[in-house]
Amino acid sequence: MDAAIQSFAHGFDNFLISTLTAGAMLVVSCVIYVLLTPMKELELLRNGNASAGLGLAGVIIGLAIPIASALATSVSLFDLLIWGVVALLIQLLAFRFVDLILKDLPQRIQNDEAGAAILLIAVKISSAMIIGAALWVPAPPPLG
């Protein structure tokens, strides 16, 4: 029991710093995403647009998965920050990818087209899961 308490006492500060950093990264990434995409998700959501809520939920989950995976595998706060930025960039690319497929995704979300929001969620979560899993896999040996 004494060893468990000592372990907690020695590790709690690292736990707290890492957890707060990951939480702050999630919030900041979501804010950046909302600012960089052409839709005003929060305003649409406040006006009862369910598709905007679905899309925003996909963003939060799509960013949380790789940030959580980076938190579990990172060797430093800098490492965690790097992978958080990568997650944000990939989520922005996922938005653009779905926009290319559906043509005018922002307007579809504003029109509350649930199908467009559901496809956006699927692309965001699947890309996040792939990124998250890739963080757990050791780098392959160099070719050649």
Coordinates of N, CA and C in Angstrom, one line a residue:
M1 N 0.8 -1.2 0.0 CA 0.0 0.0 0.0 C 0.9 1.3 0.0
D2 N 1.9 1.2 0.8 CA 2.8 2.4 0.8 C 3.4 2.7 -0.5
A3 N 3.8 1.6 -1.3 CA 4.4 1.8 -2.6 C 3.4 2.4 -3.6
A4 N 2.1 2.1 -3.4 CA 1.1 2.6 -4.3 C 0.9 4.1 -4.0
I5 N 1.0 4.5 -2.8 CA 0.8 5.9 -2.4 C 2.0 6.7 -2.9
Q6 N 3.2 6.1 -2.8 CA 4.4 6.8 -3.2 C 4.4 6.9 -4.8
S7 N 4.0 5.9 -5.4 CA 3.9 6.0 -6.9 C 2.9 7.1 -7.3
F8 N 1.8 7.1 -6.6 CA 0.8 8.2 -6.9 C 1.4 9.6 -6.7
A9 N 2.0 9.7 -5.6 CA 2.6 11.0 -5.2 C 3.7 11.5 -6.3
H10 N 4.5 10.5 -6.8 CA 5.5 10.9 -7.7 C 4.9 11.1 -9.1
G11 N 3.8 10.4 -9.5 CA 3.3 10.5 -10.8 C 2.2 11.4 -11.0
F12 N 1.6 11.9 -9.9 CA 0.4 12.8 -10.1 C 0.7 14.1 -10.8
D13 N 1.8 14.7 -10.6 CA 2.1 16.0 -11.3 C 2.2 15.7 -12.8
N14 N 2.9 14.7 -13.2 CA 3.0 14.3 -14.6 C 1.6 14.0 -15.2
F15 N 0.8 13.3 -14.5 CA -0.6 13.0 -14.9 C -1.4 14.3 -15.1
L16 N -1.3 15.1 -14.1 CA -2.1 16.4 -14.2 C -1.6 17.3 -15.4
I17 N -0.3 17.4 -15.5 CA 0.2 18.3 -16.6 C -0.2 17.7 -18.0
S18 N 0.0 16.4 -18.1 CA -0.3 15.7 -19.4 C -1.8 15.8 -19.7
T19 N -2.7 15.6 -18.7 CA -4.1 15.6 -18.9 C -4.6 17.0 -19.2
L20 N -4.1 18.0 -18.5 CA -4.5 19.3 -18.8 C -4.0 19.8 -20.1
T21 N -2.8 19.4 -20.5 CA -2.3 19.8 -21.8 C -3.2 19.2 -22.9
A22 N -3.5 17.9 -22.8 CA -4.3 17.2 -23.8 C -5.7 17.8 -23.9
G23 N -6.3 18.2 -22.7 CA -7.6 18.8 -22.7 C -7.6 20.2 -23.3
A24 N -6.5 20.9 -23.0 CA -6.4 22.3 -23.7 C -6.2 22.1 -25.2
M25 N -5.4 21.1 -25.6 CA -5.2 20.9 -27.0 C -6.5 20.6 -27.7
L26 N -7.4 19.8 -27.1 CA -8.7 19.5 -27.7 C -9.5 20.7 -27.8
V27 N -9.6 21.6 -26.8 CA -10.4 22.8 -26.9 C -9.9 23.7 -27.9
V28 N -8.5 24.0 -27.9 CA -7.9 24.9 -28.9 C -8.1 24.3 -30.3
S29 N -7.9 23.0 -30.5 CA -8.1 22.5 -31.8 C -9.5 22.6 -32.3
C30 N -10.5 22.4 -31.4 CA -11.9 22.6 -31.8 C -12.2 24.0 -32.2
V31 N -11.7 25.0 -31.4 CA -11.9 26.4 -31.7 C -11.2 26.7 -33.1
I32 N -10.0 26.3 -33.3 CA -9.3 26.5 -34.6 C -10.1 25.9 -35.7
Y33 N -10.6 24.7 -35.6 CA -11.3 24.1 -36.6 C -12.6 24.9 -37.0
V34 N -13.3 25.3 -35.9 CA -14.6 26.0 -36.1 C -14.2 27.4 -36.8
L35 N -13.1 28.0 -36.5 CA -12.8 29.3 -37.1 C -12.3 29.1 -38.5
L36 N -11.7 28.0 -38.9 CA -11.2 27.8 -40.2 C -12.2 27.2 -41.2
T37 N -13.2 26.6 -40.7 CA -14.2 26.1 -41.7 C -15.3 27.1 -41.9
P38 N -15.9 27.1 -43.1 CA -16.8 28.2 -43.5 C -18.1 28.2 -42.8
M39 N -18.5 27.1 -42.1 CA -19.8 27.1 -41.4 C -19.6 27.7 -40.1
K40 N -20.7 28.2 -39.6 CA -20.7 28.8 -38.2 C -21.5 27.7 -37.4
E41 N -20.8 26.6 -37.0 CA -21.5 25.5 -36.4 C -22.3 25.9 -35.1
L42 N -21.7 26.7 -34.3 CA -22.3 27.0 -33.0 C -23.6 27.8 -33.2
E43 N -23.5 28.8 -34.1 CA -24.7 29.6 -34.4 C -25.8 28.7 -35.0
L44 N -25.4 27.9 -36.0 CA -26.4 26.9 -36.6 C -27.0 26.0 -35.5
L45 N -26.2 25.5 -34.6 CA -26.6 24.6 -33.6 C -27.6 25.4 -32.6
R46 N -27.3 26.6 -32.3 CA -28.2 27.4 -31.4 C -29.5 27.6 -32.1
N47 N -29.5 27.6 -33.4 CA -30.8 27.8 -34.1 C -31.5 26.5 -34.5
G48 N -31.0 25.4 -33.9 CA -31.7 24.2 -34.0 C -31.3 23.3 -35.2
N49 N -30.2 23.6 -35.8 CA -29.7 22.8 -36.9 C -29.0 21.6 -36.4
A50 N -29.6 20.4 -36.5 CA -29.1 19.2 -35.9 C -27.9 18.7 -36.7
S51 N -27.8 19.0 -38.0 CA -26.7 18.6 -38.8 C -25.4 19.3 -38.4
A52 N -25.5 20.5 -38.0 CA -24.3 21.3 -37.4 C -23.9 20.6 -36.1
G53 N -24.8 20.2 -35.3 CA -24.5 19.5 -34.1 C -23.8 18.2 -34.3
L54 N -24.3 17.5 -35.3 CA -23.6 16.2 -35.7 C -22.2 16.4 -36.2
G55 N -22.1 17.4 -37.1 CA -20.8 17.7 -37.6 C -19.8 18.1 -36.5
L56 N -20.3 19.0 -35.6 CA -19.4 19.4 -34.5 C -19.0 18.3 -33.6
A57 N -20.0 17.4 -33.3 CA -19.7 16.2 -32.5 C -18.6 15.3 -33.2
G58 N -18.7 15.2 -34.5 CA -17.7 14.5 -35.3 C -16.3 15.1 -35.1
V59 N -16.3 16.4 -35.1 CA -15.0 17.1 -34.9 C -14.4 16.8 -33.6
I60 N -15.2 16.9 -32.5 CA -14.7 16.7 -31.2 C -14.2 15.3 -31.0
I61 N -15.0 14.3 -31.5 CA -14.5 12.9 -31.4 C -13.3 12.7 -32.3
G62 N -13.4 13.3 -33.5 CA -12.3 13.1 -34.4 C -11.0 13.7 -34.0
L63 N -11.0 14.7 -33.1 CA -9.8 15.3 -32.6 C -9.4 14.5 -31.3
A64 N -10.4 14.1 -30.5 CA -10.1 13.5 -29.2 C -9.4 12.1 -29.4
I65 N -9.8 11.4 -30.3 CA -9.2 10.0 -30.5 C -7.7 10.1 -30.7
P66 N -7.2 10.9 -31.7 CA -5.7 10.9 -31.9 C -5.0 11.6 -30.7
I67 N -5.6 12.6 -30.1 CA -5.0 13.3 -29.0 C -4.9 12.3 -27.8
A68 N -5.9 11.5 -27.6 CA -5.8 10.5 -26.5 C -4.8 9.5 -26.8
S69 N -4.7 9.1 -28.1 CA -3.7 8.1 -28.4 C -2.3 8.7 -28.3
A70 N -2.1 10.0 -28.7 CA -0.8 10.6 -28.5 C -0.5 10.8 -27.1
L71 N -1.5 11.1 -26.2 CA -1.3 11.2 -24.8 C -0.7 9.9 -24.2
A72 N -1.3 8.8 -24.7 CA -0.9 7.5 -24.2 C 0.5 7.0 -24.7
T73 N 0.9 7.5 -25.8 CA 2.2 7.1 -26.4 C 3.3 8.1 -26.4
S74 N 3.0 9.4 -26.1 CA 4.0 10.4 -26.3 C 5.1 10.3 -25.2
V75 N 6.3 10.7 -25.5 CA 7.4 10.7 -24.6 C 7.7 12.0 -24.0
S76 N 7.0 13.0 -24.4 CA 7.1 14.4 -23.9 C 5.9 15.2 -24.2
L77 N 5.8 16.4 -23.6 CA 4.7 17.3 -23.9 C 4.9 17.8 -25.4
F78 N 6.1 18.0 -25.8 CA 6.3 18.5 -27.2 C 5.9 17.4 -28.2
D79 N 6.1 16.2 -27.9 CA 5.7 15.1 -28.7 C 4.1 15.1 -28.8
L80 N 3.5 15.3 -27.7 CA 2.0 15.4 -27.6 C 1.5 16.5 -28.5
L81 N 2.2 17.7 -28.3 CA 1.7 18.9 -29.1 C 1.9 18.6 -30.6
I82 N 3.0 18.0 -31.0 CA 3.2 17.8 -32.4 C 2.1 16.9 -33.0
W83 N 1.7 15.8 -32.3 CA 0.7 14.9 -32.8 C -0.7 15.6 -32.7
G84 N -0.9 16.5 -31.8 CA -2.1 17.2 -31.7 C -2.3 18.1 -32.9
V85 N -1.3 18.7 -33.4 CA -1.3 19.6 -34.6 C -1.6 18.7 -35.8
V86 N -0.9 17.6 -35.9 CA -1.2 16.6 -37.0 C -2.6 16.2 -37.0
A87 N -3.2 15.9 -35.9 CA -4.6 15.5 -35.8 C -5.5 16.6 -36.3
L88 N -5.2 17.9 -36.0 CA -6.0 19.0 -36.4 C -5.9 19.1 -37.9
L89 N -4.7 19.1 -38.5 CA -4.5 19.2 -39.9 C -5.3 18.1 -40.7
I90 N -5.2 16.9 -40.2 CA -5.9 15.8 -40.8 C -7.4 15.9 -40.8
Q91 N -7.9 16.5 -39.7 CA -9.4 16.7 -39.6 C -9.8 17.8 -40.5
L92 N -9.0 18.8 -40.7 CA -9.3 19.9 -41.7 C -9.3 19.3 -43.1
L93 N -8.3 18.4 -43.4 CA -8.3 17.7 -44.7 C -9.5 16.8 -44.9
A94 N -9.9 16.2 -43.8 CA -11.1 15.3 -43.9 C -12.3 16.1 -44.3
F95 N -12.5 17.3 -43.7 CA -13.6 18.2 -44.1 C -13.5 18.6 -45.6
R96 N -12.3 18.9 -46.0 CA -12.1 19.3 -47.5 C -12.4 18.1 -48.4
F97 N -12.0 16.9 -47.9 CA -12.3 15.7 -48.7 C -13.8 15.5 -48.9
V98 N -14.5 15.5 -47.8 CA -16.0 15.3 -47.9 C -16.6 16.5 -48.7
D99 N -16.1 17.7 -48.6 CA -16.6 18.8 -49.3 C -16.4 18.6 -50.8
L100 N -15.3 18.0 -51.2 CA -15.0 17.6 -52.6 C -16.0 16.6 -53.1
I101 N -16.3 15.6 -52.3 CA -17.2 14.5 -52.7 C -18.6 15.0 -52.9
L102 N -19.1 15.8 -51.9 CA -20.5 16.2 -51.9 C -20.8 17.5 -52.6
K103 N -19.8 18.3 -52.8 CA -19.9 19.6 -53.5 C -20.8 20.5 -52.6
D104 N -20.1 21.5 -52.0 CA -20.7 22.5 -51.2 C -21.3 21.9 -49.8
L105 N -20.4 21.3 -49.1 CA -20.7 20.7 -47.8 C -21.2 21.8 -46.8
P106 N -20.6 23.0 -46.7 CA -21.1 24.0 -45.8 C -22.6 24.3 -46.0
Q107 N -23.0 24.5 -47.3 CA -24.4 24.8 -47.6 C -25.3 23.6 -47.2
R108 N -24.8 22.4 -47.4 CA -25.6 21.2 -47.1 C -25.8 21.2 -45.6
I109 N -24.8 21.5 -44.8 CA -24.9 21.5 -43.3 C -25.9 22.6 -42.9
Q110 N -25.7 23.8 -43.5 CA -26.6 24.9 -43.2 C -28.1 24.6 -43.6
N111 N -28.3 23.7 -44.6 CA -29.6 23.3 -45.0 C -30.1 22.1 -44.1
D112 N -29.3 21.7 -43.1 CA -29.6 20.7 -42.2 C -29.8 19.3 -42.9
E113 N -28.9 19.0 -43.8 CA -28.9 17.7 -44.5 C -28.2 16.7 -43.6
A114 N -28.9 15.9 -43.0 CA -28.3 14.9 -42.0 C -27.4 14.0 -42.7
G115 N -27.7 13.6 -43.9 CA -26.8 12.6 -44.7 C -25.4 13.2 -44.9
A116 N -25.3 14.4 -45.2 CA -24.0 15.1 -45.4 C -23.2 15.1 -44.0
A117 N -23.9 15.4 -42.9 CA -23.3 15.4 -41.6 C -22.9 14.0 -41.2
I118 N -23.7 13.0 -41.5 CA -23.3 11.7 -41.1 C -22.1 11.2 -41.9
L119 N -22.0 11.5 -43.2 CA -20.8 11.2 -43.9 C -19.6 11.9 -43.4
L120 N -19.7 13.1 -43.0 CA -18.6 13.9 -42.4 C -18.2 13.3 -41.1
I121 N -19.1 12.9 -40.3 CA -18.7 12.2 -39.0 C -18.0 10.9 -39.3
A122 N -18.5 10.1 -40.3 CA -17.8 8.8 -40.6 C -16.4 9.0 -41.0
V123 N -16.2 10.0 -41.9 CA -14.8 10.3 -42.4 C -13.9 10.8 -41.3
K124 N -14.5 11.6 -40.4 CA -13.7 12.2 -39.3 C -13.3 11.1 -38.3
I125 N -14.2 10.3 -37.9 CA -14.0 9.3 -36.9 C -13.1 8.2 -37.5
S126 N -13.3 7.8 -38.7 CA -12.4 6.7 -39.3 C -11.0 7.2 -39.5
S127 N -10.8 8.5 -39.9 CA -9.5 9.0 -40.1 C -8.8 9.1 -38.7
A128 N -9.6 9.5 -37.7 CA -9.0 9.7 -36.3 C -8.6 8.3 -35.8
M129 N -9.4 7.3 -36.0 CA -9.0 6.0 -35.5 C -7.8 5.5 -36.2
I130 N -7.6 5.7 -37.5 CA -6.4 5.3 -38.2 C -5.2 6.1 -37.6
I131 N -5.3 7.4 -37.5 CA -4.2 8.1 -36.9 C -3.9 7.6 -35.5
G132 N -4.9 7.4 -34.7 CA -4.7 7.0 -33.3 C -4.0 5.6 -33.3
A133 N -4.4 4.7 -34.1 CA -3.8 3.4 -34.2 C -2.4 3.5 -34.7
A134 N -2.1 4.4 -35.6 CA -0.8 4.5 -36.2 C 0.2 5.0 -35.1
L135 N -0.3 5.8 -34.2 CA 0.6 6.3 -33.1 C 1.0 5.1 -32.2
W136 N 0.3 4.0 -32.1 CA 0.6 2.9 -31.3 C 1.6 1.9 -31.9
V137 N 1.7 2.0 -33.2 CA 2.5 1.1 -34.0 C 4.0 1.6 -34.1
P138 N 5.0 0.8 -33.8 CA 6.3 1.3 -34.0 C 6.6 1.6 -35.5
A139 N 7.5 2.5 -35.8 CA 7.8 2.8 -37.1 C 8.4 1.6 -37.9
P140 N 8.0 1.4 -39.1 CA 8.5 0.2 -39.9 C 10.0 0.5 -40.2
P141 N 10.7 -0.6 -40.4 CA 12.1 -0.5 -40.7 C 12.3 0.3 -42.1
P142 N 13.4 1.0 -42.3 CA 13.6 1.7 -43.5 C 13.6 0.7 -44.7
L143 N 13.1 1.2 -45.8 CA 13.1 0.4 -47.1 C 14.6 0.2 -47.6
G144 N 14.8 -0.9 -48.2 CA 16.1 -1.1 -48.9 C 17.1 -1.7 -48.1

